[in-house]
PDB file of C-alpha atoms and ligand atoms in Angstrom:
ATOM      1  CA  UNK F  17     141.382 121.081 131.205  1.00 94.00           C
ATOM      2  CA  UNK F  18     137.966 119.487 131.782  1.00 98.00           C
ATOM      3  CA  UNK F  19     134.889 121.664 131.325  1.00 98.00           C
ATOM      4  CA  UNK F  20     131.936 120.840 133.555  1.00 98.00           C
ATOM      5  CA  UNK F  21     128.422 121.900 132.694  1.00 98.00           C
ATOM      6  CA  UNK F  22     125.144 120.851 134.317  1.00 97.00           C
ATOM      7  CA  UNK F  23     122.150 120.384 132.027  1.00 95.00           C
ATOM      8  CA  UNK F  24     119.399 119.391 134.459  1.00 92.00           C
ATOM      9  CA  UNK F  25     120.313 115.899 135.717  1.00 96.00           C
ATOM     10  CA  UNK F  26     123.167 115.488 133.241  1.00 98.00           C
ATOM     11  CA  UNK F  27     126.763 116.483 133.915  1.00 98.00           C
ATOM     12  CA  UNK F  28     128.556 117.219 130.653  1.00 98.00           C
ATOM     13  CA  UNK F  29     132.332 116.751 130.886  1.00 98.00           C
ATOM     14  CA  UNK F  30     134.393 118.090 127.981  1.00 98.00           C
ATOM     15  CA  UNK F  31     138.078 117.244 127.573  1.00 98.00           C
ATOM     16  CA  UNK F  32     139.439 120.673 126.835  1.00 98.00           C
ATOM     17  CA  UNK F  33     142.917 120.861 125.338  1.00 98.00           C
ATOM     18  CA  UNK F  34     141.764 121.335 121.737  1.00 98.00           C
ATOM     19  CA  UNK F  35     145.141 122.812 120.666  1.00 98.00           C
ATOM     20  CA  UNK F  36     146.702 119.391 121.463  1.00 98.00           C
ATOM     21  CA  UNK F  37     143.840 117.160 120.269  1.00 98.00           C
ATOM     22  CA  UNK F  38     142.846 116.751 123.942  1.00 98.00           C
ATOM     23  CA  UNK F  39     145.961 114.657 124.516  1.00 98.00           C
ATOM     24  CA  UNK F  40     146.059 113.398 128.088  1.00 98.00           C
ATOM     25  CA  UNK F  41     148.467 114.850 130.649  1.00 96.00           C
ATOM     26  CA  UNK F  42     148.801 114.104 134.358  1.00 95.00           C
ATOM     27  CA  UNK F  43     147.001 117.364 135.067  1.00 97.00           C
ATOM     28  CA  UNK F  44     144.087 116.557 132.749  1.00 98.00           C
ATOM     29  CA  UNK F  45     143.764 113.082 134.255  1.00 98.00           C
ATOM     30  CA  UNK F  46     143.669 114.559 137.783  1.00 97.00           C
ATOM     31  CA  UNK F  47     140.923 116.957 136.685  1.00 98.00           C
ATOM     32  CA  UNK F  48     138.935 114.156 135.072  1.00 98.00           C
ATOM     33  CA  UNK F  49     139.295 111.940 138.142  1.00 98.00           C
ATOM     34  CA  UNK F  50     138.121 114.756 140.444  1.00 98.00           C
ATOM     35  CA  UNK F  51     135.125 115.485 138.181  1.00 98.00           C
ATOM     36  CA  UNK F  52     134.096 111.810 138.115  1.00 98.00           C
ATOM     37  CA  UNK F  53     134.397 111.442 141.892  1.00 97.00           C
ATOM     38  CA  UNK F  54     132.359 114.588 142.449  1.00 97.00           C
ATOM     39  CA  UNK F  55     129.703 113.485 139.952  1.00 97.00           C
ATOM     40  CA  UNK F  56     129.417 110.114 141.659  1.00 96.00           C
ATOM     41  CA  UNK F  57     128.766 111.758 145.030  1.00 96.00           C
ATOM     42  CA  UNK F  58     126.306 114.365 143.697  1.00 97.00           C
ATOM     43  CA  UNK F  59     122.760 112.937 143.976  1.00 95.00           C
ATOM     44  CA  UNK F  60     121.536 115.551 141.498  1.00 96.00           C
ATOM     45  CA  UNK F  61     123.713 114.096 138.733  1.00 98.00           C
ATOM     46  CA  UNK F  62     121.853 111.122 137.240  1.00 98.00           C
ATOM     47  CA  UNK F  63     123.795 110.671 133.983  1.00 98.00           C
ATOM     48  CA  UNK F  64     127.089 111.848 132.501  1.00 98.00           C
ATOM     49  CA  UNK F  65     128.113 112.854 129.036  1.00 98.00           C
ATOM     50  CA  UNK F  66     131.798 112.821 128.067  1.00 98.00           C
ATOM     51  CA  UNK F  67     133.031 114.501 124.890  1.00 98.00           C
ATOM     52  CA  UNK F  68     136.009 116.447 123.543  1.00 98.00           C
ATOM     53  CA  UNK F  69     136.461 120.096 122.548  1.00 98.00           C
ATOM     54  CA  UNK F  70     137.603 120.932 119.033  1.00 98.00           C
ATOM     55  CA  UNK F  71     138.334 118.494 116.246  1.00 97.00           C
ATOM     56  CA  UNK F  72     139.499 115.463 118.266  1.00 98.00           C
ATOM     57  CA  UNK F  73     138.004 113.420 121.095  1.00 98.00           C
ATOM     58  CA  UNK F  74     141.449 112.602 122.505  1.00 98.00           C
ATOM     59  CA  UNK F  75     144.805 111.621 120.980  1.00 98.00           C
ATOM     60  CA  UNK F  76     145.651 109.582 124.100  1.00 98.00           C
ATOM     61  CA  UNK F  77     148.740 110.191 126.195  1.00 97.00           C
ATOM     62  CA  UNK F  78     150.376 113.547 125.366  1.00 97.00           C
ATOM     63  CA  UNK F  79     153.587 112.331 123.810  1.00 95.00           C
ATOM     64  CA  UNK F  80     155.211 115.741 124.420  1.00 94.00           C
ATOM     65  CA  UNK F  81     154.438 115.790 128.147  1.00 92.00           C
ATOM     66  CA  UNK F  82     157.707 114.362 129.339  1.00 89.00           C
ATOM     67  CA  UNK F  83     160.069 116.109 126.891  1.00 87.00           C
ATOM     68  CA  UNK F  84     163.336 114.199 126.685  1.00 86.00           C
ATOM     69  CA  UNK F  85     162.863 112.627 130.115  1.00 84.00           C
ATOM     70  CA  UNK F  86     162.326 108.870 130.350  1.00 83.00           C
ATOM     71  CA  UNK F  87     159.367 108.591 132.677  1.00 85.00           C
ATOM     72  CA  UNK F  88     158.454 105.560 134.726  1.00 91.00           C
ATOM     73  CA  UNK F  89     155.337 104.506 132.840  1.00 91.00           C
ATOM     74  CA  UNK F  90     154.355 102.021 135.518  1.00 92.00           C
ATOM     75  CA  UNK F  91     154.113 104.876 137.999  1.00 90.00           C
ATOM     76  CA  UNK F  92     152.468 107.204 135.466  1.00 91.00           C
ATOM     77  CA  UNK F  93     149.787 104.591 134.774  1.00 95.00           C
ATOM     78  CA  UNK F  94     148.530 104.940 138.337  1.00 95.00           C
ATOM     79  CA  UNK F  95     146.974 108.224 137.202  1.00 95.00           C
ATOM     80  CA  UNK F  96     145.244 106.463 134.318  1.00 97.00           C
ATOM     81  CA  UNK F  97     144.156 103.565 136.434  1.00 98.00           C
ATOM     82  CA  UNK F  98     142.479 105.818 138.979  1.00 98.00           C
ATOM     83  CA  UNK F  99     140.428 107.361 136.176  1.00 98.00           C
ATOM     84  CA  UNK F 100     139.541 103.968 134.701  1.00 97.00           C
ATOM     85  CA  UNK F 101     138.538 102.607 138.125  1.00 97.00           C
ATOM     86  CA  UNK F 102     136.372 105.711 138.607  1.00 98.00           C
ATOM     87  CA  UNK F 103     134.750 105.188 135.193  1.00 97.00           C
ATOM     88  CA  UNK F 104     134.060 101.535 135.885  1.00 95.00           C
ATOM     89  CA  UNK F 105     132.694 102.289 139.370  1.00 95.00           C
ATOM     90  CA  UNK F 106     130.480 105.140 138.192  1.00 97.00           C
ATOM     91  CA  UNK F 107     127.018 104.762 139.690  1.00 97.00           C
ATOM     92  CA  UNK F 108     125.276 106.613 136.868  1.00 97.00           C
ATOM     93  CA  UNK F 109     124.995 105.856 133.170  1.00 98.00           C
ATOM     94  CA  UNK F 110     127.722 107.360 130.985  1.00 98.00           C
ATOM     95  CA  UNK F 111     127.127 108.535 127.430  1.00 98.00           C
ATOM     96  CA  UNK F 112     130.228 109.206 125.334  1.00 98.00           C
ATOM     97  CA  UNK F 113     130.122 111.439 122.267  1.00 98.00           C
ATOM     98  CA  UNK F 114     133.211 110.820 120.135  1.00 98.00           C
ATOM     99  CA  UNK F 115     133.527 114.042 118.175  1.00 98.00           C
ATOM    100  CA  UNK F 116     136.776 113.287 116.293  1.00 98.00           C
ATOM    101  CA  UNK F 117     139.910 111.163 116.522  1.00 98.00           C
ATOM    102  CA  UNK F 118     140.132 108.805 119.507  1.00 98.00           C
ATOM    103  CA  UNK F 119     143.589 107.207 119.850  1.00 98.00           C
ATOM    104  CA  UNK F 120     145.374 105.113 122.460  1.00 98.00           C
ATOM    105  CA  UNK F 121     144.154 105.862 125.952  1.00 98.00           C
ATOM    106  CA  UNK F 122     141.756 108.376 124.358  1.00 98.00           C
ATOM    107  CA  UNK F 123     140.045 105.451 122.649  1.00 98.00           C
ATOM    108  CA  UNK F 124     140.036 103.539 125.948  1.00 98.00           C
ATOM    109  CA  UNK F 125     138.209 106.401 127.672  1.00 98.00           C
ATOM    110  CA  UNK F 126     135.590 106.417 124.910  1.00 98.00           C
ATOM    111  CA  UNK F 127     134.939 102.692 125.279  1.00 98.00           C
ATOM    112  CA  UNK F 128     133.969 103.023 128.946  1.00 97.00           C
ATOM    113  CA  UNK F 129     130.713 104.742 127.903  1.00 97.00           C
ATOM    114  CA  UNK F 130     127.537 102.690 128.339  1.00 98.00           C
ATOM    115  CA  UNK F 131     126.143 104.318 125.221  1.00 98.00           C
ATOM    116  CA  UNK F 132     128.593 105.589 122.623  1.00 98.00           C
ATOM    117  CA  UNK F 133     127.828 107.925 119.770  1.00 98.00           C
ATOM    118  CA  UNK F 134     130.331 108.986 117.147  1.00 98.00           C
ATOM    119  CA  UNK F 135     130.331 111.889 114.731  1.00 98.00           C
ATOM    120  CA  UNK F 136     130.539 110.882 111.074  1.00 98.00           C
ATOM    121  CA  UNK F 137     134.087 112.294 110.990  1.00 98.00           C
ATOM    122  CA  UNK F 138     135.266 110.468 114.153  1.00 98.00           C
ATOM    123  CA  UNK F 139     138.016 107.864 113.921  1.00 98.00           C
ATOM    124  CA  UNK F 140     139.423 105.197 116.211  1.00 98.00           C
ATOM    125  CA  UNK F 141     142.903 103.752 116.509  1.00 98.00           C
ATOM    126  CA  UNK F 142     144.418 101.782 119.338  1.00 98.00           C
ATOM    127  CA  UNK F 143     147.834 103.383 118.556  1.00 98.00           C
ATOM    128  CA  UNK F 144     149.751 101.680 121.389  1.00 97.00           C
ATOM    129  CA  UNK F 145     151.740  99.188 119.295  1.00 98.00           C
ATOM    130  CA  UNK F 146     152.584 101.877 116.714  1.00 97.00           C
ATOM    131  CA  UNK F 147     154.810 103.473 119.330  1.00 96.00           C
ATOM    132  CA  UNK F 148     156.066 100.224 120.838  1.00 97.00           C
ATOM    133  CA  UNK F 149     153.712 100.103 123.811  1.00 97.00           C
ATOM    134  CA  UNK F 150     151.145  97.636 125.085  1.00 98.00           C
ATOM    135  CA  UNK F 151     147.447  98.453 125.513  1.00 98.00           C
ATOM    136  CA  UNK F 152     146.634 100.185 128.780  1.00 97.00           C
ATOM    137  CA  UNK F 153     143.896 102.161 130.528  1.00 97.00           C
ATOM    138  CA  UNK F 154     141.676  99.088 130.473  1.00 96.00           C
ATOM    139  CA  UNK F 155     141.941  98.533 126.714  1.00 98.00           C
ATOM    140  CA  UNK F 156     143.199  94.943 127.082  1.00 97.00           C
ATOM    141  CA  UNK F 157     140.214  94.222 129.354  1.00 95.00           C
ATOM    142  CA  UNK F 158     137.455  95.961 127.426  1.00 95.00           C
ATOM    143  CA  UNK F 159     138.367  95.625 123.748  1.00 97.00           C
ATOM    144  CA  UNK F 160     138.195  91.792 123.473  1.00 96.00           C
ATOM    145  CA  UNK F 161     134.963  91.864 125.455  1.00 94.00           C
ATOM    146  CA  UNK F 162     133.428  94.388 123.047  1.00 96.00           C
ATOM    147  CA  UNK F 163     134.655  93.022 119.708  1.00 97.00           C
ATOM    148  CA  UNK F 164     135.901  89.476 120.450  1.00 96.00           C
ATOM    149  CA  UNK F 165     139.469  88.228 120.654  1.00 97.00           C
ATOM    150  CA  UNK F 166     140.118  87.961 116.898  1.00 98.00           C
ATOM    151  CA  UNK F 167     139.173  91.586 116.162  1.00 98.00           C
ATOM    152  CA  UNK F 168     140.988  92.794 119.260  1.00 98.00           C
ATOM    153  CA  UNK F 169     144.138  91.061 118.019  1.00 98.00           C
ATOM    154  CA  UNK F 170     143.812  92.872 114.684  1.00 98.00           C
ATOM    155  CA  UNK F 171     142.981  96.269 116.174  1.00 98.00           C
ATOM    156  CA  UNK F 172     145.903  96.061 118.596  1.00 98.00           C
ATOM    157  CA  UNK F 173     148.633  94.426 116.521  1.00 98.00           C
ATOM    158  CA  UNK F 174     147.901  96.232 113.236  1.00 98.00           C
ATOM    159  CA  UNK F 175     146.405  99.388 114.755  1.00 98.00           C
ATOM    160  CA  UNK F 176     144.329 100.452 111.740  1.00 98.00           C
ATOM    161  CA  UNK F 177     142.540 103.784 111.820  1.00 98.00           C
ATOM    162  CA  UNK F 178     138.824 102.946 111.778  1.00 98.00           C
ATOM    163  CA  UNK F 179     136.139 105.274 110.486  1.00 98.00           C
ATOM    164  CA  UNK F 180     133.010 105.901 112.533  1.00 98.00           C
ATOM    165  CA  UNK F 181     131.039 103.541 110.260  1.00 98.00           C
ATOM    166  CA  UNK F 182     133.629 100.775 110.737  1.00 98.00           C
ATOM    167  CA  UNK F 183     133.520 101.341 114.493  1.00 98.00           C
ATOM    168  CA  UNK F 184     129.728 101.056 114.340  1.00 98.00           C
ATOM    169  CA  UNK F 185     129.902  97.778 112.415  1.00 98.00           C
ATOM    170  CA  UNK F 186     132.235  96.357 115.083  1.00 98.00           C
ATOM    171  CA  UNK F 187     130.088  97.510 117.990  1.00 97.00           C
ATOM    172  CA  UNK F 188     132.690  99.972 119.248  1.00 98.00           C
ATOM    173  CA  UNK F 189     129.979 102.623 119.044  1.00 98.00           C
ATOM    174  CA  UNK F 190     126.217 102.314 119.073  1.00 98.00           C
ATOM    175  CA  UNK F 191     125.294 105.141 116.716  1.00 98.00           C
ATOM    176  CA  UNK F 192     126.859 107.496 114.169  1.00 98.00           C
ATOM    177  CA  UNK F 193     125.410 110.975 113.672  1.00 98.00           C
ATOM    178  CA  UNK F 194     126.500 114.043 111.693  1.00 98.00           C
ATOM    179  CA  UNK F 195     129.045 116.082 113.662  1.00 97.00           C
ATOM    180  CA  UNK F 196     126.837 119.157 113.932  1.00 97.00           C
ATOM    181  CA  UNK F 197     124.128 117.081 115.697  1.00 98.00           C
ATOM    182  CA  UNK F 198     126.424 114.954 117.860  1.00 98.00           C
ATOM    183  CA  UNK F 199     126.283 116.796 121.167  1.00 97.00           C
ATOM    184  CA  UNK F 200     122.573 117.555 120.840  1.00 98.00           C
ATOM    185  CA  UNK F 201     121.780 113.872 120.209  1.00 98.00           C
ATOM    186  CA  UNK F 202     124.132 112.671 122.952  1.00 98.00           C
ATOM    187  CA  UNK F 203     122.590 115.124 125.393  1.00 98.00           C
ATOM    188  CA  UNK F 204     119.075 114.004 124.476  1.00 98.00           C
ATOM    189  CA  UNK F 205     120.115 110.409 125.159  1.00 98.00           C
ATOM    190  CA  UNK F 206     121.842 111.338 128.434  1.00 98.00           C
ATOM    191  CA  UNK F 207     118.774 113.302 129.558  1.00 98.00           C
ATOM    192  CA  UNK F 208     116.561 110.297 128.872  1.00 98.00           C
ATOM    193  CA  UNK F 209     118.905 108.124 130.938  1.00 98.00           C
ATOM    194  CA  UNK F 210     118.995 110.781 133.681  1.00 98.00           C
ATOM    195  CA  UNK F 211     115.248 110.277 134.105  1.00 97.00           C
ATOM    196  CA  UNK F 212     115.678 106.541 134.477  1.00 98.00           C
ATOM    197  CA  UNK F 213     115.961 104.286 137.528  1.00 98.00           C
ATOM    198  CA  UNK F 214     119.496 105.433 138.401  1.00 98.00           C
ATOM    199  CA  UNK F 215     120.214 102.699 140.931  1.00 97.00           C
ATOM    200  CA  UNK F 216     119.208  99.964 138.453  1.00 98.00           C
ATOM    201  CA  UNK F 217     121.483 101.557 135.830  1.00 98.00           C
ATOM    202  CA  UNK F 218     124.360 101.568 138.323  1.00 97.00           C
ATOM    203  CA  UNK F 219     123.776  97.929 139.267  1.00 98.00           C
ATOM    204  CA  UNK F 220     123.483  96.898 135.607  1.00 98.00           C
ATOM    205  CA  UNK F 221     126.848  98.539 134.832  1.00 96.00           C
ATOM    206  CA  UNK F 222     128.283  96.586 137.719  1.00 96.00           C
ATOM    207  CA  UNK F 223     126.794  93.284 136.547  1.00 96.00           C
ATOM    208  CA  UNK F 224     127.972  93.705 132.954  1.00 94.00           C
ATOM    209  CA  UNK F 225     131.542  94.339 134.069  1.00 90.00           C
ATOM    210  CA  UNK F 226     131.689  91.798 136.899  1.00 91.00           C
ATOM    211  CA  UNK F 227     130.059  88.789 135.277  1.00 91.00           C
ATOM    212  CA  UNK F 228     132.903  88.425 132.765  1.00 83.00           C
ATOM    213  CA  UNK F 229     135.205  87.160 135.437  1.00 83.00           C
ATOM    214  CA  UNK F 230     132.636  84.976 137.207  1.00 94.00           C
ATOM    215  CA  UNK F 231     131.391  81.444 136.712  1.00 95.00           C
ATOM    216  CA  UNK F 232     127.704  81.009 135.844  1.00 96.00           C
ATOM    217  CA  UNK F 233     126.926  80.034 139.437  1.00 97.00           C
ATOM    218  CA  UNK F 234     128.705  83.135 140.763  1.00 97.00           C
ATOM    219  CA  UNK F 235     127.031  85.354 138.154  1.00 96.00           C
ATOM    220  CA  UNK F 236     123.597  84.037 139.140  1.00 97.00           C
ATOM    221  CA  UNK F 237     124.387  84.716 142.794  1.00 97.00           C
ATOM    222  CA  UNK F 238     125.480  88.284 142.021  1.00 97.00           C
ATOM    223  CA  UNK F 239     122.358  88.892 139.907  1.00 97.00           C
ATOM    224  CA  UNK F 240     120.233  87.745 142.823  1.00 98.00           C
ATOM    225  CA  UNK F 241     122.006  90.046 145.306  1.00 98.00           C
ATOM    226  CA  UNK F 242     121.795  93.086 143.023  1.00 97.00           C
ATOM    227  CA  UNK F 243     118.191  92.269 142.064  1.00 97.00           C
ATOM    228  CA  UNK F 244     117.440  92.242 145.786  1.00 98.00           C
ATOM    229  CA  UNK F 245     118.904  95.725 146.005  1.00 97.00           C
ATOM    230  CA  UNK F 246     117.080  96.994 142.894  1.00 98.00           C
ATOM    231  CA  UNK F 247     113.867  95.464 144.215  1.00 98.00           C
ATOM    232  CA  UNK F 248     114.107  97.616 147.349  1.00 98.00           C
ATOM    233  CA  UNK F 249     114.308 100.934 145.419  1.00 97.00           C
ATOM    234  CA  UNK F 250     111.463 103.428 145.229  1.00 97.00           C
ATOM    235  CA  UNK F 251     112.028 103.489 141.473  1.00 97.00           C
ATOM    236  CA  UNK F 252     111.117  99.827 141.213  1.00 98.00           C
ATOM    237  CA  UNK F 253     107.913 100.463 143.196  1.00 97.00           C
ATOM    238  CA  UNK F 254     107.140 103.390 140.890  1.00 97.00           C
ATOM    239  CA  UNK F 255     107.954 101.332 137.766  1.00 97.00           C
ATOM    240  CA  UNK F 256     105.482  98.620 138.703  1.00 98.00           C
ATOM    241  CA  UNK F 257     102.835 101.133 139.840  1.00 98.00           C
ATOM    242  CA  UNK F 258     103.169 103.052 136.549  1.00 97.00           C
ATOM    243  CA  UNK F 259     102.885  99.804 134.588  1.00 98.00           C
ATOM    244  CA  UNK F 260      99.689  98.864 136.400  1.00 98.00           C
ATOM    245  CA  UNK F 261      98.256 102.364 135.954  1.00 98.00           C
ATOM    246  CA  UNK F 262      99.249 102.342 132.259  1.00 98.00           C
ATOM    247  CA  UNK F 263     101.248 105.608 132.488  1.00 97.00           C
ATOM    248  CA  UNK F 264     104.922 106.523 132.033  1.00 97.00           C
ATOM    249  CA  UNK F 265     106.969 106.096 135.232  1.00 97.00           C
ATOM    250  CA  UNK F 266     108.370 109.077 137.145  1.00 97.00           C
ATOM    251  CA  UNK F 267     111.669 107.766 138.459  1.00 98.00           C
ATOM    252  CA  UNK F 268     113.519 109.728 141.133  1.00 96.00           C
ATOM    253  CA  UNK F 269     116.843 107.947 141.194  1.00 95.00           C
ATOM    254  CA  UNK F 270     116.163 106.345 144.580  1.00 93.00           C
TER     255      UNK F 270
HETATM  256  C1  LHQ N 316     149.941 114.901 119.540  1.00 60.43           C
HETATM  257  C2  LHQ N 316     149.424 113.659 119.866  1.00 60.43           C
HETATM  258  C3  LHQ N 316     149.749 113.080 121.084  1.00 60.43           C
HETATM  259  C4  LHQ N 316     151.003 114.971 121.526  1.00 60.43           C
HETATM  260  C5  LHQ N 316     148.758 114.119 117.874  1.00 60.43           C
HETATM  261  N1  LHQ N 316     150.546 113.792 121.914  1.00 60.43           N
HETATM  262  N2  LHQ N 316     150.747 115.550 120.355  1.00 60.43           N
HETATM  263  C6  LHQ N 316     149.722 105.853 128.711  1.00 60.43           C
HETATM  264  C7  LHQ N 316     150.678 106.182 129.723  1.00 60.43           C
HETATM  265  C8  LHQ N 316     152.038 105.795 129.596  1.00 60.43           C
HETATM  266  C9  LHQ N 316     152.666 105.759 128.517  1.00 60.43           C
HETATM  267  C10 LHQ N 316     152.218 106.205 127.263  1.00 60.43           C
HETATM  268  O1  LHQ N 316     151.002 105.753 126.784  1.00 60.43           O
HETATM  269  C11 LHQ N 316     149.864 105.729 127.403  1.00 60.43           C
HETATM  270  C12 LHQ N 316     148.687 105.478 126.628  1.00 60.43           C
HETATM  271  C13 LHQ N 316     148.581 106.057 125.236  1.00 60.43           C
HETATM  272  O2  LHQ N 316     147.664 106.756 124.972  1.00 60.43           O
HETATM  273  S1  LHQ N 316     149.774 105.627 124.111  1.00 60.43           S
HETATM  274  C14 LHQ N 316     149.179 106.312 122.609  1.00 60.43           C
HETATM  275  C15 LHQ N 316     149.482 107.773 122.483  1.00 60.43           C
HETATM  276  N3  LHQ N 316     148.809 108.328 121.326  1.00 60.43           N
HETATM  277  C16 LHQ N 316     149.235 108.152 120.083  1.00 60.43           C
HETATM  278  O3  LHQ N 316     150.221 107.518 119.798  1.00 60.43           O
HETATM  279  C17 LHQ N 316     148.416 108.819 119.007  1.00 60.43           C
HETATM  280  C18 LHQ N 316     149.294 109.711 118.141  1.00 60.43           C
HETATM  281  N4  LHQ N 316     148.469 110.506 117.267  1.00 60.43           N
HETATM  282  C19 LHQ N 316     147.868 110.049 116.176  1.00 60.43           C
HETATM  283  O4  LHQ N 316     147.877 108.883 115.861  1.00 60.43           O
HETATM  284  C20 LHQ N 316     147.155 111.040 115.314  1.00 60.43           C
HETATM  285  O5  LHQ N 316     147.671 112.319 115.580  1.00 60.43           O
HETATM  286  C21 LHQ N 316     145.620 111.076 115.572  1.00 60.43           C
HETATM  287  C22 LHQ N 316     144.985 109.793 115.018  1.00 60.43           C
HETATM  288  C23 LHQ N 316     145.261 111.218 117.044  1.00 60.43           C
HETATM  289  C24 LHQ N 316     145.010 112.304 114.853  1.00 60.43           C
HETATM  290  O6  LHQ N 316     145.458 112.357 113.514  1.00 60.43           O
HETATM  291  P1  LHQ N 316     145.268 113.705 112.647  1.00 60.43           P
HETATM  292  O7  LHQ N 316     143.892 114.233 112.836  1.00 60.43           O
HETATM  293  O8  LHQ N 316     145.714 113.357 111.257  1.00 60.43           O
HETATM  294  O9  LHQ N 316     146.236 114.767 113.321  1.00 60.43           O
HETATM  295  P2  LHQ N 316     147.850 114.843 113.203  1.00 60.43           P
HETATM  296  O10 LHQ N 316     148.432 113.488 113.295  1.00 60.43           O
HETATM  297  O11 LHQ N 316     148.197 115.701 112.050  1.00 60.43           O
HETATM  298  O12 LHQ N 316     148.195 115.613 114.576  1.00 60.43           O
HETATM  299  C25 LHQ N 316     147.931 117.040 114.740  1.00 60.43           C
HETATM  300  C26 LHQ N 316     148.905 117.568 115.764  1.00 60.43           C
HETATM  301  O13 LHQ N 316     148.649 116.948 117.036  1.00 60.43           O
HETATM  302  C27 LHQ N 316     150.357 117.214 115.415  1.00 60.43           C
HETATM  303  O14 LHQ N 316     151.192 118.276 115.852  1.00 60.43           O
HETATM  304  P3  LHQ N 316     151.719 119.368 114.811  1.00 60.43           P
HETATM  305  O15 LHQ N 316     152.572 120.290 115.656  1.00 60.43           O
HETATM  306  O16 LHQ N 316     152.503 118.629 113.768  1.00 60.43           O
HETATM  307  O17 LHQ N 316     150.502 120.025 114.239  1.00 60.43           O
HETATM  308  C28 LHQ N 316     150.638 116.017 116.270  1.00 60.43           C
HETATM  309  O18 LHQ N 316     151.987 115.836 116.572  1.00 60.43           O
HETATM  310  C29 LHQ N 316     149.841 116.359 117.534  1.00 60.43           C
HETATM  311  N5  LHQ N 316     149.514 115.151 118.274  1.00 60.43           N
HETATM  312  N6  LHQ N 316     148.691 113.192 118.805  1.00 60.43           N
HETATM  313  N7  LHQ N 316     149.273 111.891 121.506  1.00 60.43           N
END
């Protein structure tokens, strides 16, 4: 369901139900959660890359999963929420390579990347309202923060299907590359991040997510605490030493 492959310090996770556009099932979500937890614990993993197998990134919730049954979505969302909490708490930078369609919760997963690339043929649609649902898997939290309230209203209520270029113009992705070069480029970026000051990346992720719900005074206090922590890392020492010696730093993730 989720392929795991180590490429030096990068863990590549591939959503792998290509016959169903990598639509999300309880089983796939469990596998993704386990992979994220394991990656977070593994000191050797210093960056992650998330992509999809086949022609889609992910079509969101598998709408065939429950057959004719009427599931309790509130309960089912616990599985999603665990994954989203794990993505937001990830202590390593996450690159997402959107290889094709990203819809509903599939689009939400893509947005949790710190650096997001899309293939030229990728597309994005929030999809929730089209089937009479509300945004979930963190979409209502992240989307207005990424694109502003007005665009979020449009993308949710009208649910247009955006091309990769449109997604780029909105800031939903950072870069668009031809499909045949997508994984190679994403991996290059992830490998660069994997050689970075991992702790500072983790703390920066935390700051960028936390400060939205804080006052300026609280945000300044949190910056000071996390700067204190970053300032005690060996990577900070190395960064300053390398600067003084006019050479590239050799960060170790500690
Ligand atoms: C699918 C799916 C799909 C199953 C295409 N499931 N088969 C969380 C938890 C609780 C409640 C529920 O919701 C959620 C969060 C959510 O994610 S809600 C949103 C669920 N996702 C959608 O509504 C997206 C539906 N799909 C689409 O809009 C399009 O298929 C996309 C944009 C993903 C791709 O379009 P195309 O590339 O044109 O492919 P297609 O539409 O022709 O689909 C190909 C096949 O995949 C087709 O089956 P078939 O047997 O006719 O070949 C689709 O039925 C199937 N498929 N999405 N989510």
